[in-house]
Coordinates of C-alpha atoms in Angstrom, one line a residue:
M1 CA 46.6 0.7 -2.9
P2 CA 46.0 4.4 -3.8
R3 CA 44.7 6.6 -1.0
L4 CA 41.0 7.6 -1.2
G5 CA 41.7 11.3 -1.0
D6 CA 44.3 11.2 -3.8
L7 CA 41.8 9.3 -6.0
L8 CA 39.1 11.9 -5.4
V9 CA 41.6 14.7 -6.3
R10 CA 42.6 12.8 -9.4
M11 CA 39.0 12.4 -10.4
G12 CA 38.4 16.1 -10.1
A13 CA 35.8 15.6 -7.4
L14 CA 37.9 17.2 -4.7
T15 CA 40.4 20.1 -4.5
A16 CA 43.8 19.6 -2.9
S17 CA 43.0 22.3 -0.4
D18 CA 39.8 20.6 0.6
L19 CA 41.7 17.3 1.0
D20 CA 44.3 19.0 3.3
W21 CA 41.4 20.5 5.4
A22 CA 39.7 17.1 5.6
L23 CA 43.0 15.4 6.7
R24 CA 43.4 17.9 9.5
E25 CA 39.8 17.3 10.6
Q26 CA 40.5 13.5 10.5
K27 CA 43.5 13.9 12.7
A28 CA 41.5 16.1 15.2
D29 CA 38.4 13.9 15.7
G30 CA 39.4 10.4 14.4
R31 CA 36.5 10.0 11.9
R32 CA 37.0 8.4 8.6
L33 CA 38.0 10.6 5.7
G34 CA 35.0 9.7 3.6
E35 CA 32.6 10.4 6.5
I36 CA 34.0 13.9 6.9
L37 CA 33.9 14.7 3.2
L38 CA 30.3 13.5 2.9
A39 CA 29.1 15.3 6.1
H40 CA 30.5 18.6 4.8
Q41 CA 29.3 18.0 1.2
K42 CA 32.7 18.2 -0.2
V43 CA 31.9 15.3 -2.5
T44 CA 28.7 13.5 -3.5
A45 CA 27.8 10.0 -2.4
E46 CA 28.1 8.9 -6.1
Q47 CA 31.6 10.3 -6.4
M48 CA 32.7 8.7 -3.1
S49 CA 31.2 5.3 -4.3
T50 CA 33.1 5.5 -7.6
A51 CA 36.3 6.3 -5.9
L52 CA 35.9 3.5 -3.4
A53 CA 35.2 1.0 -6.1
H54 CA 38.4 2.1 -8.0
R55 CA 40.4 1.9 -4.7
L56 CA 39.1 -1.5 -3.8
G57 CA 39.5 -2.9 -7.3
V58 CA 35.9 -3.9 -7.7
E59 CA 33.2 -2.8 -10.2
R60 CA 30.5 -0.3 -9.5
A61 CA 27.2 -2.1 -9.3
D62 CA 24.7 -1.8 -12.1
L63 CA 21.3 -2.0 -10.4
S64 CA 19.2 -1.3 -13.5
S65 CA 18.5 -5.0 -14.1
V66 CA 18.3 -7.8 -11.6
D67 CA 17.9 -11.4 -12.6
P68 CA 15.0 -13.0 -10.6
G69 CA 16.7 -16.4 -10.8
A70 CA 19.8 -15.0 -9.1
Q71 CA 17.6 -13.5 -6.4
E72 CA 16.3 -16.9 -5.4
L73 CA 19.9 -18.2 -4.6
I74 CA 20.0 -16.3 -1.4
E75 CA 17.0 -16.0 0.8
A76 CA 15.6 -12.5 1.6
R77 CA 16.5 -12.6 5.3
S78 CA 20.2 -13.3 4.5
Q79 CA 20.2 -10.5 2.0
R80 CA 19.0 -8.1 4.6
R81 CA 21.4 -9.5 7.2
Y82 CA 24.5 -9.0 5.0
S83 CA 23.2 -5.9 3.0
A84 CA 23.9 -7.9 -0.1
V85 CA 21.8 -8.2 -3.2
P86 CA 22.3 -10.9 -5.8
L87 CA 22.2 -9.3 -9.3
R88 CA 23.1 -12.0 -11.8
I89 CA 25.3 -15.0 -12.7
D90 CA 28.4 -14.0 -14.8
E91 CA 30.0 -15.9 -17.6
Q92 CA 32.2 -17.9 -15.2
G93 CA 29.2 -19.0 -13.2
R94 CA 29.9 -16.7 -10.3
L95 CA 27.1 -15.0 -8.4
V96 CA 27.5 -11.2 -8.8
V97 CA 26.4 -9.6 -5.5
A98 CA 26.0 -5.9 -4.8
M99 CA 27.5 -5.0 -1.4
A100 CA 28.1 -1.8 0.6
D101 CA 31.3 -3.4 1.9
P102 CA 32.8 -5.8 -0.7
Q103 CA 35.8 -6.4 1.6
N104 CA 33.7 -8.1 4.3
V105 CA 35.4 -11.5 4.1
L106 CA 33.2 -13.1 6.7
A107 CA 30.0 -12.1 4.8
L108 CA 31.4 -13.3 1.5
D109 CA 32.3 -16.7 3.1
D110 CA 28.8 -17.0 4.5
L111 CA 27.1 -16.0 1.2
R112 CA 29.3 -18.5 -0.7
I113 CA 28.1 -21.3 1.6
L114 CA 24.5 -20.2 1.4
C115 CA 24.3 -20.2 -2.4
G116 CA 26.9 -22.9 -3.2
R117 CA 28.7 -20.6 -5.7
D118 CA 31.7 -18.4 -5.9
I119 CA 30.8 -14.8 -5.2
R120 CA 32.0 -11.7 -7.2
P121 CA 31.2 -8.7 -5.1
V122 CA 30.5 -5.3 -6.7
L123 CA 30.1 -2.0 -4.8
A124 CA 26.8 -0.2 -4.3
L125 CA 25.7 2.7 -2.1
P126 CA 24.1 1.6 1.2
E127 CA 20.9 3.5 0.3
E128 CA 20.7 1.8 -3.1
I129 CA 20.9 -1.6 -1.5
A130 CA 18.3 -0.7 1.1
S131 CA 15.9 0.6 -1.6
L132 CA 16.4 -2.6 -3.7
L133 CA 15.8 -4.8 -0.7
N134 CA 12.6 -3.0 0.1
R135 CA 11.3 -3.3 -3.4
Q136 CA 12.1 -7.0 -3.8
A137 CA 11.2 -8.5 -0.5
S138 CA 7.6 -9.4 -0.2
M139 CA 5.5 -8.1 2.6
E140 CA 4.5 -11.6 3.6
E141 CA 8.1 -12.5 4.2
F142 CA 8.6 -9.4 6.3
V143 CA 5.5 -10.1 8.4
A144 CA 6.7 -13.7 9.0
E145 CA 10.0 -12.4 10.3
V146 CA 8.3 -9.9 12.6
V147 CA 5.9 -12.6 13.9
E148 CA 9.0 -14.6 14.9
E149 CA 10.6 -11.7 16.7
T150 CA 7.6 -10.6 18.8
E151 CA 6.0 -12.4 21.7
V152 CA 3.6 -9.6 22.6
D153 CA -0.1 -10.7 22.5
T154 CA -1.7 -7.8 20.8
G155 CA -4.9 -9.3 19.4
F156 CA -8.3 -7.7 19.3
G157 CA -9.9 -10.1 21.7
D158 CA -9.5 -8.3 25.0
S159 CA -11.5 -5.1 24.9
S160 CA -10.6 -4.2 28.5
A161 CA -6.9 -3.9 27.9
A162 CA -5.3 -1.1 30.0
L163 CA -4.0 2.0 28.3
N164 CA -0.4 1.2 29.2
D165 CA -0.8 -2.2 27.5
L166 CA -2.1 -0.6 24.3
R167 CA 0.7 1.9 24.3
A168 CA 3.3 -0.8 25.0
A169 CA 1.9 -2.8 22.1
G170 CA 2.1 0.2 19.8
D171 CA 5.7 0.9 20.8
D172 CA 6.9 -2.7 20.5
A173 CA 10.0 -2.6 18.3
P174 CA 8.9 -5.3 15.8
V175 CA 5.5 -3.7 15.4
V176 CA 7.1 -0.3 14.8
R177 CA 9.3 -1.9 12.1
L178 CA 6.2 -3.5 10.5
V179 CA 4.1 -0.3 10.4
N180 CA 7.1 1.7 9.0
S181 CA 7.7 -1.0 6.4
I182 CA 4.0 -1.0 5.3
I183 CA 4.0 2.8 4.9
V184 CA 7.4 2.9 3.1
R185 CA 6.4 0.1 0.7
A186 CA 3.1 1.8 0.0
I187 CA 4.8 5.0 -0.9
E188 CA 7.4 3.2 -3.1
S189 CA 4.6 1.4 -4.9
G190 CA 2.9 4.7 -5.7
A191 CA -0.2 3.8 -3.6
S192 CA -2.7 6.5 -2.8
D193 CA -4.2 4.7 0.2
I194 CA -3.4 2.0 2.7
H195 CA -6.3 -0.1 4.0
I196 CA -5.7 -2.1 7.2
E197 CA -8.8 -4.2 7.8
P198 CA -9.5 -6.7 10.6
Q199 CA -11.1 -10.0 9.5
A200 CA -12.3 -13.0 11.5
G201 CA -8.8 -14.6 11.5
D202 CA -6.3 -12.0 10.6
L203 CA -5.6 -8.4 9.6
S204 CA -5.6 -7.7 5.9
V205 CA -3.3 -5.0 4.4
R206 CA -4.3 -3.6 1.0
F207 CA -2.8 -0.9 -1.2
R208 CA -4.8 1.2 -3.7
V209 CA -2.5 1.7 -6.7
D210 CA -3.8 3.5 -9.8
G211 CA -7.3 3.3 -8.3
V212 CA -7.4 -0.4 -7.8
L213 CA -7.0 -2.2 -4.4
R214 CA -4.7 -5.2 -4.1
V215 CA -3.8 -7.3 -1.0
V216 CA -0.1 -7.1 -0.1
A217 CA -0.1 -8.9 3.2
T218 CA -2.1 -10.5 6.0
V219 CA -1.0 -9.9 9.6
P220 CA -1.8 -12.4 12.4
L221 CA -4.3 -11.3 15.0
N222 CA -1.6 -11.4 17.7
L223 CA -0.1 -8.3 16.1
A224 CA -3.3 -6.6 15.1
R225 CA -3.9 -4.4 18.1
G226 CA -0.2 -3.4 18.1
V227 CA -0.3 -2.3 14.5
V228 CA -3.5 -0.2 15.0
S229 CA -2.2 1.3 18.2
R230 CA 1.1 2.2 16.5
I231 CA -0.7 4.1 13.7
K232 CA -2.9 5.9 16.2
I233 CA 0.1 6.9 18.3
M234 CA 1.7 8.3 15.1
A235 CA -1.5 10.2 14.2
E236 CA -2.0 11.5 17.8
I237 CA -5.4 9.7 18.0
D238 CA -6.8 8.5 21.3
I239 CA -5.6 4.9 21.5
A240 CA -8.0 3.9 24.3
E241 CA -11.1 4.9 22.2
R242 CA -12.1 2.0 19.9
R243 CA -15.9 2.5 19.8
K244 CA -16.2 5.5 17.5
P245 CA -14.5 6.8 14.3
Q246 CA -11.5 9.0 14.7
D247 CA -9.1 10.8 12.4
G248 CA -5.7 12.3 12.5
R249 CA -2.7 13.1 10.4
V250 CA 1.1 12.4 10.2
G251 CA 3.7 14.6 8.6
L252 CA 6.5 12.6 7.0
A253 CA 9.7 13.3 5.1
L254 CA 11.0 10.4 3.0
Q255 CA 13.9 10.6 0.5
G256 CA 13.5 14.4 0.2
R257 CA 9.7 14.2 -0.3
H258 CA 7.2 15.8 2.1
L259 CA 4.2 13.7 2.6
D260 CA 1.0 14.0 4.6
L261 CA -0.7 10.9 5.9
R262 CA -4.4 11.3 6.7
V263 CA -5.5 8.5 9.1
A264 CA -9.1 7.5 9.6
T265 CA -10.2 4.7 12.0
L266 CA -13.6 3.0 11.9
P267 CA -14.9 0.4 14.4
T268 CA -16.1 -2.8 12.7
V269 CA -17.4 -6.1 14.1
H270 CA -13.9 -7.6 14.1
G271 CA -12.0 -4.6 15.4
E272 CA -10.8 -1.2 14.2
S273 CA -10.3 -0.7 10.5
V274 CA -7.7 2.0 9.5
V275 CA -7.3 3.8 6.2
I276 CA -4.2 5.9 5.6
R277 CA -4.4 8.3 2.7
I278 CA -1.0 9.3 1.3
L279 CA -0.8 12.9 0.0
D280 CA 2.5 13.7 -1.7
R281 CA 2.8 17.5 -1.8
S282 CA 5.7 17.3 -4.2
N283 CA 3.8 15.1 -6.7
V284 CA 0.6 17.1 -7.2
Q285 CA 0.0 17.7 -10.9
L286 CA -0.5 21.4 -11.4
D287 CA -0.2 21.5 -15.2
L288 CA -3.7 20.9 -16.6
A289 CA -2.2 20.0 -20.0
T290 CA -0.5 16.9 -18.6
I291 CA -3.4 15.1 -16.9
G292 CA -5.4 13.9 -19.9
F293 CA -7.4 16.9 -21.2
A294 CA -8.2 16.8 -24.9
P295 CA -7.2 20.2 -26.4
D296 CA -10.8 21.2 -27.1
T297 CA -12.0 20.2 -23.6
L298 CA -9.1 22.1 -22.0
A299 CA -9.9 25.1 -24.2
A300 CA -13.5 25.1 -23.0
W301 CA -12.5 24.7 -19.4
E302 CA -10.0 27.5 -19.7
L303 CA -12.6 29.8 -21.3
G304 CA -14.7 29.2 -18.2
Y305 CA -12.1 29.9 -15.5
R306 CA -10.8 33.0 -17.3
K307 CA -14.2 34.7 -16.9
P308 CA -14.3 37.3 -14.1
Y309 CA -17.4 35.7 -12.4
G310 CA -19.7 32.7 -12.4
A311 CA -19.6 29.2 -10.9
L312 CA -17.6 26.4 -12.4
L313 CA -18.5 22.9 -11.0
V314 CA -16.3 19.8 -11.1
T315 CA -18.3 16.6 -10.6
G316 CA -17.5 12.9 -10.1
P317 CA -17.2 10.2 -7.5
T318 CA -14.6 10.2 -4.7
G319 CA -11.2 9.5 -6.1
S320 CA -11.9 10.8 -9.6
G321 CA -9.3 13.5 -9.6
K322 CA -11.6 16.5 -8.9
S323 CA -9.1 18.1 -6.4
T324 CA -6.2 17.8 -8.8
T325 CA -8.2 19.6 -11.5
L326 CA -9.1 22.4 -9.1
Y327 CA -5.6 22.8 -7.8
G328 CA -4.3 22.9 -11.3
T329 CA -6.9 25.6 -12.2
L330 CA -6.0 27.6 -9.1
N331 CA -2.3 27.4 -10.1
Q332 CA -3.2 29.0 -13.4
L333 CA -5.2 31.7 -11.7
N334 CA -2.7 32.4 -9.0
N335 CA -0.9 35.8 -9.3
P336 CA -0.2 38.7 -7.0
G337 CA -3.1 40.8 -8.5
R338 CA -5.8 38.2 -7.6
K339 CA -7.1 37.3 -4.2
I340 CA -7.9 33.6 -3.9
I341 CA -9.4 31.9 -0.9
T342 CA -10.4 28.3 -0.5
V343 CA -12.4 26.4 2.1
E344 CA -11.6 22.6 2.1
D345 CA -12.0 19.4 4.0
P346 CA -9.2 18.6 4.2
V347 CA -6.6 21.0 2.8
E348 CA -4.8 18.4 0.7
Y349 CA -2.0 20.4 -0.8
R350 CA -0.7 23.8 0.3
L351 CA -0.3 26.4 -2.5
A352 CA 1.9 29.5 -2.0
G353 CA 0.0 32.8 -2.4
I354 CA -3.4 31.2 -1.8
N355 CA -5.4 31.6 1.5
Q356 CA -6.6 28.1 2.4
I357 CA -9.1 27.4 5.2
Q358 CA -9.5 24.0 6.8
V359 CA -13.1 23.1 7.7
N360 CA -13.5 22.4 11.5
P361 CA -17.1 21.4 12.3
K362 CA -16.3 21.0 16.0
A363 CA -15.4 24.7 16.2
G364 CA -18.4 25.7 14.1
L365 CA -16.4 26.2 10.9
T366 CA -18.5 24.5 8.3
F367 CA -18.4 25.0 4.5
A368 CA -21.3 27.5 4.8
A369 CA -19.8 29.4 7.7
G370 CA -16.4 29.6 6.1
L371 CA -17.9 30.7 2.8
R372 CA -19.9 33.5 4.5
S373 CA -16.6 34.7 6.1
I374 CA -14.7 34.4 2.9
L375 CA -17.1 36.7 1.1
R376 CA -16.5 39.5 3.7
C377 CA -12.7 39.4 2.8
D378 CA -13.1 40.7 -0.7
P379 CA -11.9 37.7 -2.7
D380 CA -11.7 37.5 -6.5
V381 CA -11.7 33.7 -6.7
V382 CA -13.3 31.3 -4.2
M383 CA -12.8 27.6 -4.2
I384 CA -15.2 25.3 -2.2
G385 CA -14.0 21.8 -1.5
E386 CA -17.5 20.4 -1.8
I387 CA -21.0 21.6 -2.0
R388 CA -22.8 19.3 0.5
D389 CA -25.9 21.2 1.6
R390 CA -28.5 23.8 0.6
E391 CA -26.9 26.6 2.5
T392 CA -23.5 26.2 0.9
A393 CA -25.0 25.9 -2.5
Q394 CA -27.1 29.0 -2.0
I395 CA -24.2 31.1 -0.9
A396 CA -22.0 29.8 -3.7
M397 CA -24.7 30.6 -6.4
E398 CA -25.2 34.1 -5.0
A399 CA -21.4 34.7 -4.8
A400 CA -21.1 33.7 -8.5
L401 CA -23.8 36.2 -9.4
T402 CA -22.2 39.1 -7.4
G403 CA -18.8 39.3 -9.1
H404 CA -16.9 36.3 -7.8
L405 CA -15.4 33.3 -9.7
V406 CA -16.5 30.3 -7.7
L407 CA -14.9 26.8 -8.2
A408 CA -16.6 23.9 -6.4
T409 CA -17.0 20.2 -6.5
L410 CA -20.3 18.3 -6.5
H411 CA -21.0 14.5 -6.4
T412 CA -22.9 13.6 -9.5
N413 CA -22.4 11.0 -12.2
D414 CA -22.2 13.3 -15.2
S415 CA -22.2 17.0 -16.0
A416 CA -25.9 17.4 -16.9
S417 CA -26.9 15.8 -13.6
A418 CA -25.2 18.6 -11.7
M419 CA -27.9 21.1 -12.5
T420 CA -30.7 18.8 -11.3
R421 CA -28.7 18.0 -8.2
L422 CA -28.6 21.7 -7.3
T423 CA -32.4 21.8 -7.8
E424 CA -32.8 18.8 -5.4
M425 CA -30.7 20.8 -2.9
G426 CA -33.3 23.5 -3.0
I427 CA -31.7 26.0 -5.4
E428 CA -34.2 27.5 -7.8
P429 CA -33.4 26.6 -11.4
F430 CA -33.5 30.2 -12.6
L431 CA -30.7 31.0 -10.0
S432 CA -28.4 28.0 -10.9
S433 CA -28.9 28.5 -14.6
S434 CA -27.7 32.1 -14.3
A435 CA -24.9 31.4 -11.9
V436 CA -23.3 28.3 -13.4
I437 CA -21.1 28.9 -16.4
G438 CA -19.7 25.4 -16.9
V439 CA -19.7 21.9 -15.4
L440 CA -16.8 19.4 -15.8
A441 CA -17.5 15.7 -15.1
Q442 CA -14.5 13.5 -14.8
R443 CA -13.1 10.0 -14.0
L444 CA -9.7 8.5 -13.7
A445 CA -8.7 5.6 -16.0
R446 CA -5.5 3.6 -15.7
K447 CA -2.9 4.1 -18.5
V448 CA -1.7 1.0 -20.2
C449 CA 2.0 0.2 -19.5
P450 CA 4.1 1.5 -22.4
H451 CA 6.7 -1.2 -21.8
C452 CA 4.6 -4.3 -22.1
R453 CA 1.5 -3.3 -24.1
T454 CA 0.7 -5.0 -27.3
A455 CA -1.8 -4.2 -30.1
A456 CA -4.9 -6.3 -30.9
R457 CA -7.6 -6.1 -33.4
L458 CA -11.2 -5.8 -32.0
P459 CA -14.1 -6.4 -34.4
L460 CA -16.3 -3.3 -34.6
A461 CA -19.4 -5.4 -33.8
K462 CA -17.9 -6.4 -30.5
L463 CA -17.0 -2.7 -29.6
R464 CA -20.6 -1.8 -30.6
G465 CA -21.9 -4.5 -28.2
Y466 CA -19.9 -2.9 -25.4
L467 CA -20.9 0.7 -26.1
G468 CA -23.9 0.9 -28.4
D469 CA -24.0 3.1 -31.5
D470 CA -24.5 6.4 -29.8
D471 CA -20.9 6.8 -28.5
L472 CA -19.2 5.4 -31.6
P473 CA -17.7 7.7 -34.3
A474 CA -19.1 7.2 -37.7
D475 CA -15.7 6.6 -39.4
L476 CA -14.3 3.8 -37.3
P477 CA -12.4 1.1 -39.2
D478 CA -13.4 -2.6 -38.9
P479 CA -11.6 -4.1 -37.0
V480 CA -10.4 -1.5 -34.5
T481 CA -6.8 -1.5 -33.3
V482 CA -6.6 -1.3 -29.4
A483 CA -4.0 -1.7 -26.7
V484 CA -3.8 -4.8 -24.6
P485 CA -2.0 -5.0 -21.2
N486 CA 0.3 -7.9 -20.5
G487 CA 2.3 -7.1 -17.4
C488 CA 6.0 -6.7 -16.7
E489 CA 8.4 -5.8 -13.8
K490 CA 8.0 -2.1 -14.5
C491 CA 4.3 -2.1 -13.9
G492 CA 4.2 -4.7 -11.1
N493 CA 2.8 -7.3 -13.6
T494 CA -0.6 -5.4 -13.7
G495 CA -0.3 -4.1 -17.3
Y496 CA -1.0 -0.6 -16.2
S497 CA 1.1 2.3 -15.0
G498 CA -0.2 5.7 -13.9
R499 CA -3.6 7.3 -14.6
L500 CA -5.2 9.9 -16.8
G501 CA -8.3 11.9 -16.7
V502 CA -11.5 11.2 -18.7
Y503 CA -13.6 14.4 -19.1
E504 CA -17.0 15.7 -20.1
M505 CA -17.3 19.5 -20.4
L506 CA -20.8 21.2 -20.4
S507 CA -20.4 24.8 -21.3
M508 CA -23.4 27.0 -20.6
N509 CA -25.1 29.0 -23.4
E510 CA -28.4 30.8 -23.8
E511 CA -30.2 27.6 -25.0
L512 CA -29.1 25.5 -22.1
E513 CA -29.7 28.4 -19.6
S514 CA -33.3 28.7 -20.8
L515 CA -33.8 24.9 -20.7
I516 CA -32.5 24.6 -17.1
A517 CA -34.4 27.6 -15.9
R518 CA -37.6 25.9 -17.0
G519 CA -36.7 22.9 -14.8
A520 CA -36.1 20.5 -17.8
P521 CA -35.2 16.8 -16.9
V522 CA -31.6 15.7 -17.1
D523 CA -32.0 13.8 -20.3
D524 CA -33.1 16.9 -22.2
I525 CA -30.2 18.9 -20.7
R526 CA -27.7 16.2 -21.8
R527 CA -29.3 16.0 -25.3
M528 CA -29.0 19.8 -25.8
A529 CA -25.4 19.8 -24.5
R530 CA -24.4 17.1 -27.0
A531 CA -26.1 19.0 -29.8
N532 CA -23.9 22.0 -28.8
G533 CA -20.7 19.9 -29.1
M534 CA -20.3 18.3 -25.7
R535 CA -18.3 15.0 -25.8
T536 CA -19.6 12.5 -23.2
L537 CA -17.4 10.7 -20.7
R538 CA -17.7 7.5 -22.8
E539 CA -16.8 9.3 -26.0
D540 CA -13.7 10.8 -24.4
A541 CA -12.7 7.5 -22.9
L542 CA -13.1 5.8 -26.3
A543 CA -10.9 8.4 -27.9
K544 CA -8.2 7.6 -25.4
V545 CA -8.7 3.8 -26.1
L546 CA -8.2 4.5 -29.9
Q547 CA -5.1 6.5 -29.1
G548 CA -3.7 3.4 -27.4
V549 CA -3.2 5.1 -24.0
T550 CA -5.8 3.0 -22.1
T551 CA -7.8 -0.1 -22.7
V552 CA -11.4 -1.2 -23.5
D553 CA -11.5 -2.9 -20.0
E554 CA -10.7 0.4 -18.4
L555 CA -13.3 2.2 -20.4
L556 CA -16.0 -0.3 -19.2
R557 CA -14.7 -0.1 -15.6
T558 CA -14.7 3.7 -15.3
V559 CA -17.5 5.1 -17.3
S560 CA -20.0 2.4 -18.2

């Protein structure tokens, strides 16, 4: 059998001098050669795995496709016990199993007995096997194993439990494994939120993926308090206080990604509910052209933020992507010659070169207080996380009129409603009409999975029944070709993968400014904006449906 070091040199992955150095290190401390080479980054894990496979006379595992039928031949618990993943059945009827140690004869014998077939082992990296096991094992199976392991009674029933009991429940090893598994699987699923909710008989765990919640597991009540306590310990929240809402945060590094977990607890009739918001700092989309803007809408938005002063508002419900749009805009404006200050609650993503302020009401740092201080620091651009009250709105409008570019979010259903919302807050129409230079309303719609979508023909009369005539282009064919989701492994059998923005851009002009200053109703503002070329949310969503990137169901779900 060739020596591992010689193989790596022959492959060109290692120099002869590095091999000599590693052999001397091995003689000095007794560690394995491969361990030394990897620790000092002389070779990559992939190179080491390829050399090991060659040395052992086995194949390198191909994990790109896994046969679900083969998976069922060995139960999930045994797969994790032996770090072995069934991949497929070969032409000779042998079960091909990916293993980190294909020479583990005892494991091979046990696996052969378990599945009743001959085993053909192939080599995979330990981290590859761990990732595959995490993806394929269901949360329910994992919860069942944890329930068997733990004997700690951590239910919600006893409200007088001592602090030490709560901490012990949160530090219990099976509970720690369960919480870690929930978080890791949520991140791997691309979830934006984890919802842990006590019910009358159990604890429900749901992930929000692409804006839609789905149940992934139910946890027995005997583990409920331990799960909640563990999360509160991680977030540095008072674990003894269960009568009032609390919030905290957890910094996390996972597979080279830096994540922030925002934890919020809420007392309910059945116990404490926990929501964990997952913020992936490495995954924020800072390129506006890639998040769904139509070219003309993006051009109108860019024309607004390139102006030296004025207020640009982004409106929409919670979770509609407003922060992503603002961060992408700040990224375009960010340069050494421009002073940018933000006041946010919370600061979701940290951007280099921008001064970001976290709202802290307990310390008296509200949006209004922060905004007043910002304006004394000579900024060129100000970003306000949310206009919530009259004082903040008043200062923002005045700042926009005194030479500052102000970016802010507002909670309204569409762009025209933003102007009447400011009036309801107590801002005089003549002031808001002069200060606001544009309003962008937006939603997020799920993108249909490109791997499993199919085309269908929808009668124009049916589409007209969904939307009415106002939002339909005049030149639509009959029937209309639309995308239909089917579901596959790549999209988790949902038919959708990822999200894109749906936008409505109201650009201010003299006619609209005059109309708003007179206190016109929202319908008149909307009608005038459409006459000036504004495309509504429904029209923009319909254009994306006709392009085949989303579906009619998503249009009706997000903008109807």
